Coordinates of C-alpha atoms in Angstrom, one line a residue:
X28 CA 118.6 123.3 74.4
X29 CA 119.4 121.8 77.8
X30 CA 116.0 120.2 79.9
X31 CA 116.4 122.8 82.6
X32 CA 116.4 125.4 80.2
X33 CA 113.5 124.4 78.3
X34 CA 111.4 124.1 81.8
X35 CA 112.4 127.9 82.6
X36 CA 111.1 129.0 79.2
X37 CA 107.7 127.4 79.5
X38 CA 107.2 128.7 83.0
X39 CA 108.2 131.5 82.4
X40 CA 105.9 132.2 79.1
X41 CA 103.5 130.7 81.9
X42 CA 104.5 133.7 84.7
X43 CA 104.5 136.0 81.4
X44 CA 100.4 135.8 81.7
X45 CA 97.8 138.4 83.2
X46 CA 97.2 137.2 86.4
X47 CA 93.8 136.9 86.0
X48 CA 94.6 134.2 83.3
X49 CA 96.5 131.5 84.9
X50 CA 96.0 129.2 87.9
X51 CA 98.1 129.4 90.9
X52 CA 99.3 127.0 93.5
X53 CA 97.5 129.8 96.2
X54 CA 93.7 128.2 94.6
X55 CA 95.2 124.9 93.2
X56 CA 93.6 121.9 93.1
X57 CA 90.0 123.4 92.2
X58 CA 88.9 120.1 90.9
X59 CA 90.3 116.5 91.1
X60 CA 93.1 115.8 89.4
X61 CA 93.8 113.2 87.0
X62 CA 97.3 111.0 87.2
X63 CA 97.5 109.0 84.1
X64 CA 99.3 105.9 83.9
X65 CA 100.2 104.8 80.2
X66 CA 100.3 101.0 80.9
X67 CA 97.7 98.7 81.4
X68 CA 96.4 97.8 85.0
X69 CA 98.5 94.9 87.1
X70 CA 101.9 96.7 86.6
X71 CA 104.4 98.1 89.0
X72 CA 103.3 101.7 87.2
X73 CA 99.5 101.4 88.6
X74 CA 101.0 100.2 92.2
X75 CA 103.4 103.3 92.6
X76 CA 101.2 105.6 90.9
X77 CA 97.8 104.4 93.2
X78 CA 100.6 104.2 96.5
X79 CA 101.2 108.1 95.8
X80 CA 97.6 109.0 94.6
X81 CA 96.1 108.0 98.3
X82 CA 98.2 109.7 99.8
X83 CA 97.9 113.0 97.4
X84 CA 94.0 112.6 98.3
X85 CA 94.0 113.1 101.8
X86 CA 96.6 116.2 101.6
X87 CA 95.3 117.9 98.9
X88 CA 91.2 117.4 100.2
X89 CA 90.5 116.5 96.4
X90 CA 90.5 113.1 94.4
X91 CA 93.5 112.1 92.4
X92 CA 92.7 109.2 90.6
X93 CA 94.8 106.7 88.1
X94 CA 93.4 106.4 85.4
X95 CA 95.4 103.6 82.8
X96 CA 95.7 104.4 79.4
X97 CA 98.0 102.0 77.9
X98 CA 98.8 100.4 74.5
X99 CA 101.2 101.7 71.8
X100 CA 104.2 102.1 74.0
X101 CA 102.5 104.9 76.1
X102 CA 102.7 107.5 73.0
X103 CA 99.0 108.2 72.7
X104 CA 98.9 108.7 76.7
X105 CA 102.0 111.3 76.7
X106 CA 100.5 112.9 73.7
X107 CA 96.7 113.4 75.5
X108 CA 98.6 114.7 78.5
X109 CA 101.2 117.1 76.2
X110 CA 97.9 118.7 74.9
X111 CA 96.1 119.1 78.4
X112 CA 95.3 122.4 79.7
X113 CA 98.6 123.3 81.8
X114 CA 96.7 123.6 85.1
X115 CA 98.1 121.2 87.7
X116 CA 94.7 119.1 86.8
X117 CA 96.0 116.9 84.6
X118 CA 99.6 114.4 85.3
X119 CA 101.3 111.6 83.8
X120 CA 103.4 109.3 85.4
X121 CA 106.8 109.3 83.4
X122 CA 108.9 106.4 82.9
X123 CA 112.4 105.1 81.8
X124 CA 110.6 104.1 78.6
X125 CA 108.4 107.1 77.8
X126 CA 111.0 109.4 78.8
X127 CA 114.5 107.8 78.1
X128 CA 113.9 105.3 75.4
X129 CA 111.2 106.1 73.3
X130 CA 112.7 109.2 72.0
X131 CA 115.0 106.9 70.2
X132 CA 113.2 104.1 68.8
X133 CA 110.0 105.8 67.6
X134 CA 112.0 109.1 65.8
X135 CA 108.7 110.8 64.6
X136 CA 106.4 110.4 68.2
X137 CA 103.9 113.0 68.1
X138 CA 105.6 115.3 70.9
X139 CA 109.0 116.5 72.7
X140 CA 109.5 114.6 75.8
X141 CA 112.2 117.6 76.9
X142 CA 109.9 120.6 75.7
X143 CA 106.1 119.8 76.1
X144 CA 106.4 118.2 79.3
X145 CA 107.7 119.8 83.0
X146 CA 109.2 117.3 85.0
X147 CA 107.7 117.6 88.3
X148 CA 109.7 114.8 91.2
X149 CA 111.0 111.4 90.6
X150 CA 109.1 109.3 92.5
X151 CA 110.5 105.8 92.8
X152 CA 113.1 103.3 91.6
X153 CA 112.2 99.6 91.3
X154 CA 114.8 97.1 91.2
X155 CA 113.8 94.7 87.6
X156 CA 113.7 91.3 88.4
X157 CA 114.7 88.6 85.5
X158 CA 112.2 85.7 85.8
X159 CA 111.6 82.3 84.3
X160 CA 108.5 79.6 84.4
X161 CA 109.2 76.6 86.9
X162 CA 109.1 74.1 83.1
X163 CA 112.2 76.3 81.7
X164 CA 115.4 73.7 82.9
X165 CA 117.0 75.8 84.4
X166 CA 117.7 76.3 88.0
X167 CA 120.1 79.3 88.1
X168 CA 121.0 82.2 86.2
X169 CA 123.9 80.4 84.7
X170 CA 121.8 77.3 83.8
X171 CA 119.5 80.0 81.9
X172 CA 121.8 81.5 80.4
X173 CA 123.3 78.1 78.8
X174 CA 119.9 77.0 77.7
X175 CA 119.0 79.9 75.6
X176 CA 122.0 79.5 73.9
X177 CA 121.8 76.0 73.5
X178 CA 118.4 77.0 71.8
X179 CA 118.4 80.2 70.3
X180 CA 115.4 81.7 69.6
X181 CA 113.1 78.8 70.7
X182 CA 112.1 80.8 73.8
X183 CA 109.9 83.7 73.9
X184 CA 109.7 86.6 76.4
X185 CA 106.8 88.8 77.5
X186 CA 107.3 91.9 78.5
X187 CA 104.3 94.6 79.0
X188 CA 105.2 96.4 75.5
X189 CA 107.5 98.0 73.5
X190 CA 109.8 100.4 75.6
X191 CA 108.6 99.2 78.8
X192 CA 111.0 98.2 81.6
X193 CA 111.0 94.6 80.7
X194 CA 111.4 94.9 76.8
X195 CA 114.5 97.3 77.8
X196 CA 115.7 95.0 81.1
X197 CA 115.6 92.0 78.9
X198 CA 117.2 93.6 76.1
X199 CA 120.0 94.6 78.0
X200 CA 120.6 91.3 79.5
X201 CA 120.8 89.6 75.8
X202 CA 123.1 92.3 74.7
X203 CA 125.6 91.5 77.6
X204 CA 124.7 87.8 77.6
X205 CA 124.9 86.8 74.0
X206 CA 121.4 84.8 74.2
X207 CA 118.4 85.4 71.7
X208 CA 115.2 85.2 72.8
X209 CA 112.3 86.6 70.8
X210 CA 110.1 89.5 72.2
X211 CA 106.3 88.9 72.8
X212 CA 104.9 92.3 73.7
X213 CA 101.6 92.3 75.2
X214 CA 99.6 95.6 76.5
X215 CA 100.6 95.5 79.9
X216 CA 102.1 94.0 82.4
X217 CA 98.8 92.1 83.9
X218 CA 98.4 90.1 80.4
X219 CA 102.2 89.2 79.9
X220 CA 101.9 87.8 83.4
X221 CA 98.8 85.7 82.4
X222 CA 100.6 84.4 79.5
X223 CA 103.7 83.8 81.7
X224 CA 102.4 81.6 84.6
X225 CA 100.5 79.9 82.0
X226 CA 103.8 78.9 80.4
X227 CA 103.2 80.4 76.9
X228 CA 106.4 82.7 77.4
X229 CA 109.1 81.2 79.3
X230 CA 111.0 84.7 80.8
X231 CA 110.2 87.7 81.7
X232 CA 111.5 91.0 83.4
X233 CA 109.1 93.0 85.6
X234 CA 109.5 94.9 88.5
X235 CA 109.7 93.3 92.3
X236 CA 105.7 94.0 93.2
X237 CA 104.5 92.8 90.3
X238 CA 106.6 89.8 90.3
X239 CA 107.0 89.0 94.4
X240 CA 104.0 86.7 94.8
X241 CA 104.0 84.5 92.2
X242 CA 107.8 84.1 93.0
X243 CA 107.3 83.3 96.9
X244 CA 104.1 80.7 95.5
X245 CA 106.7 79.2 93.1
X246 CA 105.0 80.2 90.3
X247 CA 107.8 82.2 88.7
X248 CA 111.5 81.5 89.6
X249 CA 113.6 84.7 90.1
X250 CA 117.4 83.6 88.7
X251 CA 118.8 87.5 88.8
X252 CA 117.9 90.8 90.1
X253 CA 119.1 94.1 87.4
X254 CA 120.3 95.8 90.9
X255 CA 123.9 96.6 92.3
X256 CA 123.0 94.7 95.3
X257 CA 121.0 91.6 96.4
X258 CA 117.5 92.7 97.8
X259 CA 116.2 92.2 100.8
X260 CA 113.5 90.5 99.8
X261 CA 115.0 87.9 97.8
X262 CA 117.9 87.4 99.5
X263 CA 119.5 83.9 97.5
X264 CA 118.8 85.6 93.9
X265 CA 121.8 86.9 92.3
X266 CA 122.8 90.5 90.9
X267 CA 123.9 90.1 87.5
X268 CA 126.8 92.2 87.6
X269 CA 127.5 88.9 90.6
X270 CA 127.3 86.4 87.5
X271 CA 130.6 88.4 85.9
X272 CA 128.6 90.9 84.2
X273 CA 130.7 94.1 85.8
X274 CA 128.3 97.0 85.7
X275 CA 125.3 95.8 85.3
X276 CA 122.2 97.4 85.9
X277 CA 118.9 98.0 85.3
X278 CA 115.9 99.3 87.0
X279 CA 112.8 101.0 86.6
X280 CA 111.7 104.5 87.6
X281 CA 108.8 106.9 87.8
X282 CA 107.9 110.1 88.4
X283 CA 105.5 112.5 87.7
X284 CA 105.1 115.0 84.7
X285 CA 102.9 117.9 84.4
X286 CA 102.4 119.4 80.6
X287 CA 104.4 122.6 80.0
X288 CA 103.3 126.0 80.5
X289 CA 101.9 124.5 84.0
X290 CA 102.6 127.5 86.5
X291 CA 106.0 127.1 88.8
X292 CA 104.3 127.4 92.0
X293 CA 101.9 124.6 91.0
X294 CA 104.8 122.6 90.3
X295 CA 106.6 123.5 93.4
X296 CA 103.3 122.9 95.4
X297 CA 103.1 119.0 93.7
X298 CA 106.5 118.6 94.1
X299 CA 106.2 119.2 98.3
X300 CA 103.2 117.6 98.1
X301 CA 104.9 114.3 96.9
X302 CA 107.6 114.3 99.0
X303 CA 105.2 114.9 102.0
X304 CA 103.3 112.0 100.4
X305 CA 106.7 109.3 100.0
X306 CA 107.4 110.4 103.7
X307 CA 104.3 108.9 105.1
X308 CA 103.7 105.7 106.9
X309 CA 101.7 103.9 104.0
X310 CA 104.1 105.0 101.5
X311 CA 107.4 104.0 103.2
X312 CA 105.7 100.9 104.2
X313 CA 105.0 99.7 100.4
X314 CA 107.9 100.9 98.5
X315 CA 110.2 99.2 101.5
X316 CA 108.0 96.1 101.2
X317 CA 108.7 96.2 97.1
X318 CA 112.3 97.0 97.6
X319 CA 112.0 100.8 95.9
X320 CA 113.8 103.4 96.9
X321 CA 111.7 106.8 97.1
X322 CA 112.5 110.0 95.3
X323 CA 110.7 113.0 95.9
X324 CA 113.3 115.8 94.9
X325 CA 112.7 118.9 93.3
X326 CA 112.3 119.3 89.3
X327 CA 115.5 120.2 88.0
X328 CA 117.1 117.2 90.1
X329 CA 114.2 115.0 88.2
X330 CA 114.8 117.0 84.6
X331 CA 118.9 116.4 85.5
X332 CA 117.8 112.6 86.1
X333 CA 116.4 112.3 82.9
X334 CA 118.6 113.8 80.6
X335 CA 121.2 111.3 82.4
X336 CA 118.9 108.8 82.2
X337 CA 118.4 109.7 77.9
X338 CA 122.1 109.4 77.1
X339 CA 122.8 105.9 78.9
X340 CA 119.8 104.3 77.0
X341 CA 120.5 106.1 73.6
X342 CA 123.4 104.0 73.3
X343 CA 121.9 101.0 74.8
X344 CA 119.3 101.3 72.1
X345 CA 121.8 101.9 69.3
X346 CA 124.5 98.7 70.5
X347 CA 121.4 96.1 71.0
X348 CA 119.3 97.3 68.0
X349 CA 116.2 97.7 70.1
X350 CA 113.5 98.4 67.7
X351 CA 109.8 99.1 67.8
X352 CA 108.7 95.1 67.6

């Protein structure tokens, strides 16, 4: 059954209630509402997710708070939030692994991503960043590339879990590359970095905000961006698809879910509420600052997005043999 027409069904069975029994946008938020993020703290998730939550606060006159729930590749988060009472009270912040890539690699998760979830707005894309520690030798992309193969398997890459941006960025980048390098997943992007800088993993793939700082301290050395263009920030680090990889690209995304049955005016509401909230000063600011790129369409564009977004990485999945490490 197609995403959009799933949504219509659970709002509608949603619309199909006494009025008396359901919330409504016209009393909505009666409490504060609770945006859960299924990664650990320190991640590009947590920055997007608090960016947007500030804002939310001071529109909506009540708290919406982060609160991170990570570990087992977000499944226990998404399955909390698919069981939530469908009030507009309780979000999750969706993500190209949650949404797109899980479905395939863990066959029997506990829920439907396209039926017990309504896909509110898309709220940002992140250009990934490849990095590697300042003791791999290697000072470009191409030099990378040659070492790895030179010693396959003797590297190790952290990544903030299975199906998170990383693990899939990375991935990717072997399957187009040829190079083996074997998968450390850690809960979170915060820990991976720890083990990173320390030089216990030699690459990684994380998103610009996480990444940035340690990058400008050289800390980290950026050797490709998963964009189609350079960024802004990083002016001197190649695109892959530059390095004679035609078509590549990888980023990550994010966006905010509601469980199904939640009422289509509340949806509506959160959705103008978000886009009210990527339009402001402070939000603009940071996601300009990270090199994102804001969404904040309504949710059939977001529900179109993903089922897009589901076919590419199905066969992705299937060609590099992704598995649940």
């Amino acid at each position: 059954m197609p995403i959009a027409r799933r949504q219509f069904l659970c709002t509608s069975a949603a619309l199909a209630l006494p009025a008396a029994a359901q919330p409504s946008a016209s009393g909505w938020p009666k409490q504060s509402i609770r945006f859960v993020v299924p990664f650990a703290p320190g991640g590009t998730s947590e920055i997007v997710a608090r960016t947007v939550a500030h804002e939310l606060t001071k529109q909506l006159g009540q708290t919406v708070f982060v609160d991170n729930r990570g570990g087992g590749a977000g499944l226990p988060a998404m399955q909390e939030v698919a069981k939530a009472a469908p009030d507009g009270h309780t979000l999750i912040l969706g993500h190209v692994g949650s949404l797109a890539v899980n479905p395939y690699i863990f066959p029997n998760q506990p829920y439907d991503v396209n039926k017990d979830f309504v896909p509110v707005t898309l709220l940002a894309k992140v250009p990934n960043l490849f990095v590697i520690h300042p003791d791999v030798p290697a000072k470009d992309f191409r030099e990378f590339v040659a070492h790895v193969k030179k010693n396959p398997g003797r590297l190790n890459y952290g990544s903030a879990g299975n199906a998170s941006a990383g693990h899939l960025a990375m991935e990717y980048l072997k399957l187009v590359t040829g190079m083996f390098m074997t998968h450390i997943p850690y809960r979170g992007t915060g820990p991976q970095l720890t083990d990173l800088l320390a030089g216990r993993t030699q690459a990684s793939s994380a998103g610009l905000p996480a990444m940035l700082p340690y990058i400008k301290s050289g800390k980290l050395r950026a050797v490709a961006v998963g964009t189609p263009q350079r960024l802004a920030a990083l002016p001197d680090v190649p695109t892959v698809a530059e390095m004679g990889f035609k078509d590549f690209e990888t980023s990550q995304w994010y966006g905010i879910l509601a469980p199904a049955g939640t009422p289509a005016d509340i949806v509506r509401k959160l959705q103008e509420e978000s886009l009210k909230a990527l339009k402001s000063n402070a939000v603009t600011e940071r996601f300009t600052a990270d090199g994102a790129t804001g969404g904040g369409g309504p949710s059939s564009e977001f529900a179109a997005y993903i089922a897009q977004q589901q076919k590419i990485w199905k066969e992705i999945v299937r060609r590099a043999g992704i598995k649940a490490d």
